[in-house]
Short mmCIF file of C-alpha atoms (C1' of nucleotides) in Angstrom, two decimals:
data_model
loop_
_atom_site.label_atom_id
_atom_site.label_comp_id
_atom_site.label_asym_id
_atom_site.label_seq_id
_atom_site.Cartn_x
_atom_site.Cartn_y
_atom_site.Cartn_z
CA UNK C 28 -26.60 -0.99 -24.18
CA UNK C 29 -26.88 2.49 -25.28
CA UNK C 30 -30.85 3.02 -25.91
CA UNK C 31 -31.11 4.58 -29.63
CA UNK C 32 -28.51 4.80 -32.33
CA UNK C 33 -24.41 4.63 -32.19
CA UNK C 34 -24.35 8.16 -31.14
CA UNK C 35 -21.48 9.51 -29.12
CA UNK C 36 -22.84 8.10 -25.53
CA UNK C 37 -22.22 10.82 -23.08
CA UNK C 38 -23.04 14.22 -22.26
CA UNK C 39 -26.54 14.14 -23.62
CA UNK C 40 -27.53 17.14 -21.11
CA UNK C 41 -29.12 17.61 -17.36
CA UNK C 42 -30.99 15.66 -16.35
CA UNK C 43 -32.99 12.30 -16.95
CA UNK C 44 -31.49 8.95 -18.76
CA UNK C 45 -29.45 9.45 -21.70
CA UNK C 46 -25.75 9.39 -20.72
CA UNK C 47 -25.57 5.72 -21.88
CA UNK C 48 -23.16 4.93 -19.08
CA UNK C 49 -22.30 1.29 -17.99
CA UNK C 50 -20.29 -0.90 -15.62
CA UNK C 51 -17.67 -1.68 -18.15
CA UNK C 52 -17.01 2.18 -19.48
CA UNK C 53 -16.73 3.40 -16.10
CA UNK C 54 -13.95 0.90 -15.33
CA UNK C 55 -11.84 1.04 -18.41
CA UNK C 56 -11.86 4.91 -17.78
CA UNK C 57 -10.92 4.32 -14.12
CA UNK C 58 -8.05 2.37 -15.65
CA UNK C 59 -6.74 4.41 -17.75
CA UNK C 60 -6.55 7.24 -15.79
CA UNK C 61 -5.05 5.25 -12.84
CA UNK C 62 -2.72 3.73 -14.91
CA UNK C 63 -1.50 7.12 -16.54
CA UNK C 64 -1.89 9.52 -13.21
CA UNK C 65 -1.62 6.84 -9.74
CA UNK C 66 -3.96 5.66 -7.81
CA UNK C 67 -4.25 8.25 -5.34
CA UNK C 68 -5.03 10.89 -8.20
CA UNK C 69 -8.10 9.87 -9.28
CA UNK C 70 -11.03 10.84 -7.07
CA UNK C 71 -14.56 10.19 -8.02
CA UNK C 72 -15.30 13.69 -9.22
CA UNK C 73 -12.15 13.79 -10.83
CA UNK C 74 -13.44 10.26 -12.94
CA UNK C 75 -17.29 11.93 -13.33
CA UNK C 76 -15.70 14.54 -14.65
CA UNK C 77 -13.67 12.99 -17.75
CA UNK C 78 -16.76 11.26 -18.42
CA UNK C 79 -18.73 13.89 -18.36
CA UNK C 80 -20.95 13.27 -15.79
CA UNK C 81 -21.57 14.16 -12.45
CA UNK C 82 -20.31 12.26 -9.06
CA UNK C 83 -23.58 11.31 -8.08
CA UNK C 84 -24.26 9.29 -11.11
CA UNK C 85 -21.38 6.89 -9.99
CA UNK C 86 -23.13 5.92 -7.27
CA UNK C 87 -25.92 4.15 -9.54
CA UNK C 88 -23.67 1.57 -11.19
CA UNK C 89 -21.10 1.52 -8.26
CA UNK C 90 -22.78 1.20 -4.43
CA UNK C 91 -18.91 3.28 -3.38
CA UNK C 92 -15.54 4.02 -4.52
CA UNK C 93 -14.08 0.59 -2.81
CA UNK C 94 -16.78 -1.76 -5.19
CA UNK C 95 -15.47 0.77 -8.07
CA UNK C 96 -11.78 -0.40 -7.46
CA UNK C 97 -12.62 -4.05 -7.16
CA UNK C 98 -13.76 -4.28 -10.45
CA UNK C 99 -10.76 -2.77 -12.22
CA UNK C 100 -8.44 -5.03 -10.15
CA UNK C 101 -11.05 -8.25 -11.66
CA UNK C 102 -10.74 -6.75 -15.17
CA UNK C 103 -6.92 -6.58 -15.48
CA UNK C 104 -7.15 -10.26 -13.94
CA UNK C 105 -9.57 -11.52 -16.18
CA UNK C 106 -7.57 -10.05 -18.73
CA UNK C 107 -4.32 -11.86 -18.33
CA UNK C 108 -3.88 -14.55 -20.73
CA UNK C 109 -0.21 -16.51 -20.95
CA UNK C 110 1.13 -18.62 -24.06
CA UNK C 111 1.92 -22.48 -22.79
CA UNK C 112 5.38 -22.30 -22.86
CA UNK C 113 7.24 -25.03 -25.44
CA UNK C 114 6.50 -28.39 -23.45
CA UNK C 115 9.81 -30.13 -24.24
CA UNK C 116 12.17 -27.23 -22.64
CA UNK C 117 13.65 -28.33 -19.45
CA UNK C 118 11.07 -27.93 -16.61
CA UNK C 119 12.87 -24.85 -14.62
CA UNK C 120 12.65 -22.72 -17.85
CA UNK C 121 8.81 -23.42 -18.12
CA UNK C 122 8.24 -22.32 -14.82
CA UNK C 123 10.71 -19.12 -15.44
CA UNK C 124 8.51 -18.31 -18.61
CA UNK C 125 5.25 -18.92 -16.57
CA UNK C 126 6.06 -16.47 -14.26
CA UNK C 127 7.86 -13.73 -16.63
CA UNK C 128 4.30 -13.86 -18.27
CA UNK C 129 2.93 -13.09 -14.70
CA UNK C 130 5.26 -9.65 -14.32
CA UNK C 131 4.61 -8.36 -17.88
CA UNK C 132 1.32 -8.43 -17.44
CA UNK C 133 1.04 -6.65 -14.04
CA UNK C 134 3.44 -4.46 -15.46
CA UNK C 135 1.38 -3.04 -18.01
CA UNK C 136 -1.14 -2.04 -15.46
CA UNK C 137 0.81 -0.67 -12.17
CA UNK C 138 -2.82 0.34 -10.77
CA UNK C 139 -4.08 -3.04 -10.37
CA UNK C 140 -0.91 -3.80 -8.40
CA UNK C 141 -1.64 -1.16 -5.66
CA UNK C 142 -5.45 -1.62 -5.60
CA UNK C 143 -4.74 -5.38 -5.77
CA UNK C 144 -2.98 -5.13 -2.25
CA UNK C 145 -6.37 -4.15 -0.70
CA UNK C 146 -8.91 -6.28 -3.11
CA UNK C 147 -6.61 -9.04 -4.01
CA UNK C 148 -7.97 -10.52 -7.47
CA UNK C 149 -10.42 -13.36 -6.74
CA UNK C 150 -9.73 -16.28 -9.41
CA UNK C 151 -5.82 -16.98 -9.35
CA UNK C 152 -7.63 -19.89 -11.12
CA UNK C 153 -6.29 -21.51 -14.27
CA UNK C 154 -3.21 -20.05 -13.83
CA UNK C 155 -2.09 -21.32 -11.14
CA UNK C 156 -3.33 -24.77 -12.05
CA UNK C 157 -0.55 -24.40 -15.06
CA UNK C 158 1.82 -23.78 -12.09
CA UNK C 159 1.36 -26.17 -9.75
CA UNK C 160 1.91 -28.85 -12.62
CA UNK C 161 4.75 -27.38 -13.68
CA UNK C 162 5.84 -27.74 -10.13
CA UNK C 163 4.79 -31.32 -10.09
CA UNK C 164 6.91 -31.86 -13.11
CA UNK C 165 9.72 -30.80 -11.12
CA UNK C 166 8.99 -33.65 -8.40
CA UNK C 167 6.78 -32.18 -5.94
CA UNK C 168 3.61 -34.06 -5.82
CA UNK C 169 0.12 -33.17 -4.06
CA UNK C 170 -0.32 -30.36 -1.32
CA UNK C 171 3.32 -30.30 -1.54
CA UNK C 172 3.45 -28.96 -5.10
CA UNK C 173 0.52 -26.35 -4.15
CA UNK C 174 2.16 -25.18 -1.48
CA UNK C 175 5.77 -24.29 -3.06
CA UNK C 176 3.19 -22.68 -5.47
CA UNK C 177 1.70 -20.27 -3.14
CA UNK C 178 5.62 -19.80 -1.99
CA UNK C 179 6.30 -18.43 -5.35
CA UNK C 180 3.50 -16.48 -6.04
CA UNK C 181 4.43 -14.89 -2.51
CA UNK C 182 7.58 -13.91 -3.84
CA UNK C 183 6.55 -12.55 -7.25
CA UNK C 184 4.17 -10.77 -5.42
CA UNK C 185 5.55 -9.30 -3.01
CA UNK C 186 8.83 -8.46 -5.33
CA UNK C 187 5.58 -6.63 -7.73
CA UNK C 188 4.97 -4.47 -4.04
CA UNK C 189 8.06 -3.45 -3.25
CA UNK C 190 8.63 -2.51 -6.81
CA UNK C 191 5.54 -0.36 -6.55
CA UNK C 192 6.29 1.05 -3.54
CA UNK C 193 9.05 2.46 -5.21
CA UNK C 194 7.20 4.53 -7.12
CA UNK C 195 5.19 6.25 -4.84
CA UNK C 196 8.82 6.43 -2.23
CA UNK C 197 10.43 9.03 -1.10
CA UNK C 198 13.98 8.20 -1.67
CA UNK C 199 13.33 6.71 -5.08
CA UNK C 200 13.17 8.91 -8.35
CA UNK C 201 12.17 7.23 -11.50
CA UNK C 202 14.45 7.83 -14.41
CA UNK C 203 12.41 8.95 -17.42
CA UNK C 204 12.35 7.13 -20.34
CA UNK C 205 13.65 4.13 -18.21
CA UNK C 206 11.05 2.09 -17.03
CA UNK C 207 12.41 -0.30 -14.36
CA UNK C 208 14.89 1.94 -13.31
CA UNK C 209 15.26 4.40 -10.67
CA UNK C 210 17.90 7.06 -8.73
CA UNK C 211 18.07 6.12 -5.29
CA UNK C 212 19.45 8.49 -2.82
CA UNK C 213 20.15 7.42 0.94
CA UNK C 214 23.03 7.17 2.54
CA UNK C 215 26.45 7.52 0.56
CA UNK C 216 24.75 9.84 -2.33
CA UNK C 217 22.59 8.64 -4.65
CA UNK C 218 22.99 5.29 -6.93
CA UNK C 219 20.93 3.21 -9.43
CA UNK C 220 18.71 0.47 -8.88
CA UNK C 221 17.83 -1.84 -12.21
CA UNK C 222 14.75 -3.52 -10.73
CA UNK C 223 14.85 -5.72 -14.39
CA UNK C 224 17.80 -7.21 -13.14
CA UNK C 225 16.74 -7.44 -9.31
CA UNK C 226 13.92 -9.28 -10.53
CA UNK C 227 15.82 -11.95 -12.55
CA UNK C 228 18.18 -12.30 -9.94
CA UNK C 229 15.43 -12.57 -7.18
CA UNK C 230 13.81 -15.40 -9.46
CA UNK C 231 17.14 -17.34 -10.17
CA UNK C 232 16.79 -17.38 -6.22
CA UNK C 233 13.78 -18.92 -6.16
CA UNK C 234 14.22 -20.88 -8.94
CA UNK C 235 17.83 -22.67 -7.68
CA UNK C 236 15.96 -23.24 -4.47
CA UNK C 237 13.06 -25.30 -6.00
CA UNK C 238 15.03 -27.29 -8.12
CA UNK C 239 17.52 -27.77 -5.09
CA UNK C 240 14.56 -29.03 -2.71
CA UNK C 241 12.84 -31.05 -5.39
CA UNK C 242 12.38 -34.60 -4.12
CA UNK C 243 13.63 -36.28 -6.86
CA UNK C 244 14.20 -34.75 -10.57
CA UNK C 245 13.29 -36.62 -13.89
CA UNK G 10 11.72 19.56 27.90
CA UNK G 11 8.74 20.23 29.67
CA UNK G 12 9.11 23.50 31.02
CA UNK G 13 8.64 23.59 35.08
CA UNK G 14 8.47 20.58 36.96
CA UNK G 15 7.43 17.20 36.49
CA UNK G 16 3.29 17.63 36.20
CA UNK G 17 1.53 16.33 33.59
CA UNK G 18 2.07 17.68 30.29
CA UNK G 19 -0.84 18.17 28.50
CA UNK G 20 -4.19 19.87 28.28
CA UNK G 21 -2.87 22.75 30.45
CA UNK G 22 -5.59 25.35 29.10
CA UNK G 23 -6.16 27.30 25.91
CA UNK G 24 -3.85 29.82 24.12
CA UNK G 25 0.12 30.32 24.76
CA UNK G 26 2.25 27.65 25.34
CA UNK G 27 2.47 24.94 28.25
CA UNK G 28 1.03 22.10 26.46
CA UNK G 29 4.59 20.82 26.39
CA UNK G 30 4.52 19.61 23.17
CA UNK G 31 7.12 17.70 21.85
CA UNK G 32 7.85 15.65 18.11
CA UNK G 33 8.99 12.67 20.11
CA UNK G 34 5.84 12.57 22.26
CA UNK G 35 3.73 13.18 19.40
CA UNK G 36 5.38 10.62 17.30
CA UNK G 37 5.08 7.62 19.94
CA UNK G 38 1.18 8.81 20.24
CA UNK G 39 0.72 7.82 16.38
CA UNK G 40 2.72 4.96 16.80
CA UNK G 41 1.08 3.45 19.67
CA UNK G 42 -2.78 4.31 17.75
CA UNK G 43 -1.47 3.33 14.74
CA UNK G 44 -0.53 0.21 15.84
CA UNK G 45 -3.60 0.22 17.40
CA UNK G 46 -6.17 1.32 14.70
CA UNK G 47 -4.30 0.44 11.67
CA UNK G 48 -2.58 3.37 9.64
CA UNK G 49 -6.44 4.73 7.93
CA UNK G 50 -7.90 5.24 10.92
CA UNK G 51 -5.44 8.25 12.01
CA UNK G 52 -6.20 11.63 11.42
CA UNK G 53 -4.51 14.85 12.37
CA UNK G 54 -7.78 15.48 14.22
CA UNK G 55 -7.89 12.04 16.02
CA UNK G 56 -4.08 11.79 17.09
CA UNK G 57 -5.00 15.83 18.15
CA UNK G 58 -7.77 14.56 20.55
CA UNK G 59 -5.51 11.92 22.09
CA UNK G 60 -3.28 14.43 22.65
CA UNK G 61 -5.06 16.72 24.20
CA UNK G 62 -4.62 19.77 21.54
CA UNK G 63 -6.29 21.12 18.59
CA UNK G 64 -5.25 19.65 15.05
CA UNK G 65 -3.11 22.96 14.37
CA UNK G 66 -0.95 23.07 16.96
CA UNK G 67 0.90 19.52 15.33
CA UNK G 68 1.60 21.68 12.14
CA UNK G 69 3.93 23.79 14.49
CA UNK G 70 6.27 20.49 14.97
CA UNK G 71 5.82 18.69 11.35
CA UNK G 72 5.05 20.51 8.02
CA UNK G 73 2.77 17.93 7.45
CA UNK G 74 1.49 14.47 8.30
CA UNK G 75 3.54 13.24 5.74
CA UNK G 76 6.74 14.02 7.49
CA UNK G 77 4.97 13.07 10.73
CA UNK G 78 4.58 9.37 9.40
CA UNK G 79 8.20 9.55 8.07
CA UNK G 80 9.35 10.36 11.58
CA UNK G 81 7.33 7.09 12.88
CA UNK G 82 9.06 4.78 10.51
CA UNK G 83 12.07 6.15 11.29
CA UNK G 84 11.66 5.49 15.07
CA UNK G 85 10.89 2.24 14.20
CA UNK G 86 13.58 1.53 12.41
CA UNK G 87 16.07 2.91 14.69
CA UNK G 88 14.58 0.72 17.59
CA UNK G 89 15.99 -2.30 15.70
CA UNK G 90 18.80 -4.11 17.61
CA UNK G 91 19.84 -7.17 16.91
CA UNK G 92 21.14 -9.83 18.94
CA UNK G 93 24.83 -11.63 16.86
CA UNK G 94 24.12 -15.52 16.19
CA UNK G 95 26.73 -18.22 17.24
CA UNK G 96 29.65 -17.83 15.10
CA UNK G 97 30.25 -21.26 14.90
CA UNK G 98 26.78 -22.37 13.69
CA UNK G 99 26.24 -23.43 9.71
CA UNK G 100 26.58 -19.78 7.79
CA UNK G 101 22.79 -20.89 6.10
CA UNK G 102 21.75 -21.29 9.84
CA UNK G 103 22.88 -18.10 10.81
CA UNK G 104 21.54 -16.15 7.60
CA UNK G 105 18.42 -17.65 8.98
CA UNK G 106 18.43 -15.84 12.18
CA UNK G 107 19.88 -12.91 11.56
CA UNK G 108 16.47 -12.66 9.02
CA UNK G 109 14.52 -14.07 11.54
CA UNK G 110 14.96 -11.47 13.81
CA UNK G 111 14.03 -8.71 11.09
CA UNK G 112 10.50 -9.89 10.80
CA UNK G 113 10.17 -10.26 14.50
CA UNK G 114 10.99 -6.54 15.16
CA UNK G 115 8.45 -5.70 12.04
CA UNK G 116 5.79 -7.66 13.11
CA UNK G 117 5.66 -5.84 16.32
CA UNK G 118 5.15 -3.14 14.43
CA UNK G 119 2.72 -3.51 11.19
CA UNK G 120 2.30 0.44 10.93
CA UNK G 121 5.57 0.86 10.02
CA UNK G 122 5.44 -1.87 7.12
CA UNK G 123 2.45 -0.22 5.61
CA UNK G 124 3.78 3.17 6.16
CA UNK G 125 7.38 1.86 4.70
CA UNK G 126 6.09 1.33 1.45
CA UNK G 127 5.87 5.15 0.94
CA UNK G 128 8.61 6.15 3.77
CA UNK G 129 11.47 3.58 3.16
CA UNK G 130 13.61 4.12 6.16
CA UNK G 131 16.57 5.48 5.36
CA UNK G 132 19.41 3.55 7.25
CA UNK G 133 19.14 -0.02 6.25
CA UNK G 134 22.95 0.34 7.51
CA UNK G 135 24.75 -2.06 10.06
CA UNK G 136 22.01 -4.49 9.68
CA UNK G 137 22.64 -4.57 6.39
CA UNK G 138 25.89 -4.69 6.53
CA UNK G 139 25.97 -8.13 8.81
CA UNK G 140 23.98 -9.30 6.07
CA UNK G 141 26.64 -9.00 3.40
CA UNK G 142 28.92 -10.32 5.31
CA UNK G 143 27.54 -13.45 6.20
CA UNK G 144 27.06 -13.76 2.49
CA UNK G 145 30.59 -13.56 1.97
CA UNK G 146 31.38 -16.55 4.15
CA UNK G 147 28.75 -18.66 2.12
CA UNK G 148 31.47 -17.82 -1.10
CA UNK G 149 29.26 -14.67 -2.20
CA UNK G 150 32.61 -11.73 -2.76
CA UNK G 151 31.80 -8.06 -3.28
CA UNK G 152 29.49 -6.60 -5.48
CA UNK G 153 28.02 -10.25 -5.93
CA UNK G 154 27.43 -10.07 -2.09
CA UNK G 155 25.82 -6.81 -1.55
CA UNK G 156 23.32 -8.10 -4.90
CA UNK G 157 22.54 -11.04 -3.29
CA UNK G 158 21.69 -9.85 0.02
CA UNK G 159 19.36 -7.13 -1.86
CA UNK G 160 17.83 -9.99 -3.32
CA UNK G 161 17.15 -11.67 -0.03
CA UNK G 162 15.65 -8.78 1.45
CA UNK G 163 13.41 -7.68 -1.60
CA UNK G 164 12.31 -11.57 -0.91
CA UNK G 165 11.45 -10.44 2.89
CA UNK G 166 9.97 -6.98 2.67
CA UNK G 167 7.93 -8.44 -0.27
CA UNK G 168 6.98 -10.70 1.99
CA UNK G 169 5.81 -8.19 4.48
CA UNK G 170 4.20 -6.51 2.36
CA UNK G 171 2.17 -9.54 0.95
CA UNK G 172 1.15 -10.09 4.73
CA UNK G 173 0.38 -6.38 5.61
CA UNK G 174 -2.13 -6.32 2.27
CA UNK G 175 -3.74 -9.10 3.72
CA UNK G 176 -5.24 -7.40 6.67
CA UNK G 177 -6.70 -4.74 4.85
CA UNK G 178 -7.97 -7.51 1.91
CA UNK G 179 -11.68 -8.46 1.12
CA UNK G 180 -10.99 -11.54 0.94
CA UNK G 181 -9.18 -12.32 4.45
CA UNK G 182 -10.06 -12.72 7.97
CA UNK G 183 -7.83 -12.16 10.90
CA UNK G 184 -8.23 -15.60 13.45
CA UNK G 185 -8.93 -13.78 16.39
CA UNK G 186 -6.19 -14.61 19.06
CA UNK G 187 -3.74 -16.00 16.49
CA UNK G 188 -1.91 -13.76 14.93
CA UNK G 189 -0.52 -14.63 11.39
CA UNK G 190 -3.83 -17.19 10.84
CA UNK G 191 -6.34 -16.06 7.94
CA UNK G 192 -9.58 -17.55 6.98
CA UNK G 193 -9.85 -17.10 2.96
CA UNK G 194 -12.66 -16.92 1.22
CA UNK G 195 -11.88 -17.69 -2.32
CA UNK G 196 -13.09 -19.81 -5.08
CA UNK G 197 -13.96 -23.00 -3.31
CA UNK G 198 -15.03 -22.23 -0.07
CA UNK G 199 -13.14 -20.69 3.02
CA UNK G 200 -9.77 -22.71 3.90
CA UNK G 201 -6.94 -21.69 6.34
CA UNK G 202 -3.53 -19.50 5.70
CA UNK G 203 -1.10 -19.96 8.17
CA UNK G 204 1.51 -16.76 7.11
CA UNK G 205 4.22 -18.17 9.65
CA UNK G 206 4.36 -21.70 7.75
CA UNK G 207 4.30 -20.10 4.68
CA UNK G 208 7.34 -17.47 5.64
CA UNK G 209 9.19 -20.78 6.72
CA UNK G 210 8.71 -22.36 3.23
CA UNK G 211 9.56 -18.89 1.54
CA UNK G 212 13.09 -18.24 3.37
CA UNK G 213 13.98 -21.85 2.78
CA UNK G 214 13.69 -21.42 -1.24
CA UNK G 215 15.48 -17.96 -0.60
CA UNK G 216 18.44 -20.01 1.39
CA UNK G 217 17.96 -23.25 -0.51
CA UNK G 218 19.33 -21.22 -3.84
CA UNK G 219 21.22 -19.13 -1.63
CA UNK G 220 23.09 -22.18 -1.02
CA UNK G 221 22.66 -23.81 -4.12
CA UNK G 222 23.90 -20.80 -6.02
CA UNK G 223 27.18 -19.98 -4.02
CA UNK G 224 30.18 -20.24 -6.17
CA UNK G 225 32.39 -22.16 -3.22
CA UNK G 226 31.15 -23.38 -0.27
CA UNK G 227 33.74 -22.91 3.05
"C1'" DA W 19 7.72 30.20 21.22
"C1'" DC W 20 3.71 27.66 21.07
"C1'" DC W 21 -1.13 26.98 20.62
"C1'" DT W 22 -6.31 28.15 19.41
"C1'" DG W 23 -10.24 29.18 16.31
"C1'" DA W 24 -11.88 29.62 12.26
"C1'" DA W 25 -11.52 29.17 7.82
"C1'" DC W 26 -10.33 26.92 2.85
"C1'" DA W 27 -10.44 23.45 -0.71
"C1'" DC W 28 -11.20 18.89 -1.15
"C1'" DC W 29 -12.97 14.20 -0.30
"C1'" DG W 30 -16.63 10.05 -0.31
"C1'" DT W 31 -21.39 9.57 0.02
"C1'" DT W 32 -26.55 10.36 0.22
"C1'" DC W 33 -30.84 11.56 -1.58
"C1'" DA W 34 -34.81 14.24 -2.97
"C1'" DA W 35 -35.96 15.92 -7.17
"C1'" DG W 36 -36.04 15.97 -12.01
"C1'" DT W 37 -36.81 13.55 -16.84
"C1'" DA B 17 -34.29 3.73 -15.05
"C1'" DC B 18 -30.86 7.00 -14.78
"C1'" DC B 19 -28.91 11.38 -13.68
"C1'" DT B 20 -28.51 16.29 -11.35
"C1'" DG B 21 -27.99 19.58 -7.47
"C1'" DA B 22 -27.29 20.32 -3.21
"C1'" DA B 23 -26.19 18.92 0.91
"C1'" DC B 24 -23.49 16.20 4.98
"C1'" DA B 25 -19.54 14.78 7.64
"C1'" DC B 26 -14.93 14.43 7.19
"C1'" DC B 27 -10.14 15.34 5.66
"C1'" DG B 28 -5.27 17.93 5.40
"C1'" DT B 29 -3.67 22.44 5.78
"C1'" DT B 30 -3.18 27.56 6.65
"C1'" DC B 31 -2.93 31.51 9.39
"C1'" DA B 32 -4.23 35.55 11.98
"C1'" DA B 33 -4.82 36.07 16.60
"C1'" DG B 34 -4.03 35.09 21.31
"C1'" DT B 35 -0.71 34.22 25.51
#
DNA sequence: ACCTGAACACCGTTCAAGT
DNA sequence: ACCTGAACACCGTTCAAGT
């Protein structure tokens, strides 16, 4: 898209065309910087700046800040992509592996998690098509199946929010070199939290229950 | 606390004291607007105005607005009673209320769920403690107890959270005059989200492998 | 002790003006 | 077409100065 040679495509001086910026550079930027500094660091001067650019020039590709957002949340969607899971397992372990590939991926990208609360990612698409079968697999059939699906989701979710709340908490200290785990202080001095574990346990939760209210197994 | 008699305690003219300032009146104020306006809308400057005071004069009573909205999640919290459930009901059925009654108190409150993701209210205490308990009688014994019942409640708040992202989403409309009722606008066309039918179906996987899961049943 | 007035650094956003 | 420079309204916060 750049308008000459392979040049280095920023920072071509004042004025005029010649920065060679797009949609797609200004994003993966915004990622990465989100992803490596929080959400609430990065300001649009702050972004201009690491590009090498000035505010204003944001405002050509982007019409504001919340349009800016929406698109990183749509990349790191688009970008999730999930192996089929070995078709002859038993049903409950397909599902577990389904949604395992759900967390790692939202893991590697904590900022689309917080931005996704306020510009929640548009096509759940495909994905959840592979779920709901798996769920019909499991005896649920029709809006019934859908619906357990959206139950799950709900609880992946929101177990993906209160794990990044964490973060960003008061009480909570993240232990370096420890991802997943953090020091937790309140009450009777401070103790560890494993949210690894949490997560597996809150999932064997959901899991028993699904299997328990299946209509009929096969 | 005010300082004579009874009069009205604000706006009493510039300079010195008499304004009769006091955290708990200021807190209630951003509680009540909050509630209101939803958590963006307050400034210092705004809740200031409503007051009846210039912006400094709430930096005399909280460091900063931080602390401020730690205060109103606290209040919140503290305002949580709950009422005991009939011993002699089914332990699943009684699980059921006693987490029933936590998202009736939040709900009455959204500004403290959005605010709790960065302010987690420190005394999850007696409530908590119930909680374990009643996990105990469903065959759950110590440590496995206290895990479970975090699990349940990650479940919940997650679930809060979830529905608190929603109001500030793209994507979904509040149903004016029923609460809990989205329009969605995704994909194929707009459908319905009813987040009360969907909390049912969420809590009954939760208690469904609650059940399932319990080592002995009493 | 408690509050005002005025400032500071920062934010998102706009827009004429340049090339 | 694409970017700069400078502005606007707003934010949280500080602090001397008043009473």
């Amino acid at each position: 898209v750049a308008d000459g040679g392979g040049a280095d495509s920023r920072a071509r001086g004042p004025g005029g065309r010649g920065a060679g910026l797009t949609r797609e550079a200004i994003v993966a930027t915004a990622l990465e910087l989100m992803d490596r500094h929080g959400v609430e660091w990065l300001t649009m001067r702050r972004l201009a700046d690491h590009i090498g650019v000035r505010a204003g020039a944001l405002y050509w590709h982007f019409s504001n800040k919340d349009e800016l957002c929406q698109a990183v949340v749509e990349r790191v969607a688009n970008d999730l992509e999930w192996r089929a899971v070995a078709v002859d397992a038993p049903v409950r372990d397909q599902i577990e592996a389904h949604v395992r590939q759900l967390r790692a991926h939202w893991r590697r990208h904590p900022t689309a998690v917080t931005l996704g609360r306020r510009f929640p990612p548009s096509g759940a698409g495909a994905f959840g098509d592979v779920g709901v079968e798996l769920l019909g697999r499991l005896g649920y059939r029709g809006d019934e199946a859908k619906e357990q699906w959206r139950a799950l989701v709900w609880i992946v979710l929101g177990f993906f929010f209160v794990e990044d709340s964490l973060a960003s908490s008061v009480h909570h200290h993240p232990l370096e070199g420890a991802p997943g785990r953090f020091e937790v202080d309140v009450g009777s001095g401070p103790s560890l939290l494993d949210t690894d574990a949490l997560f597996d346990r809150v999932l064997d939760l959901a899991l028993d229950g699904l299997t328990a209210g299946a209509p009929r197994r096969r």
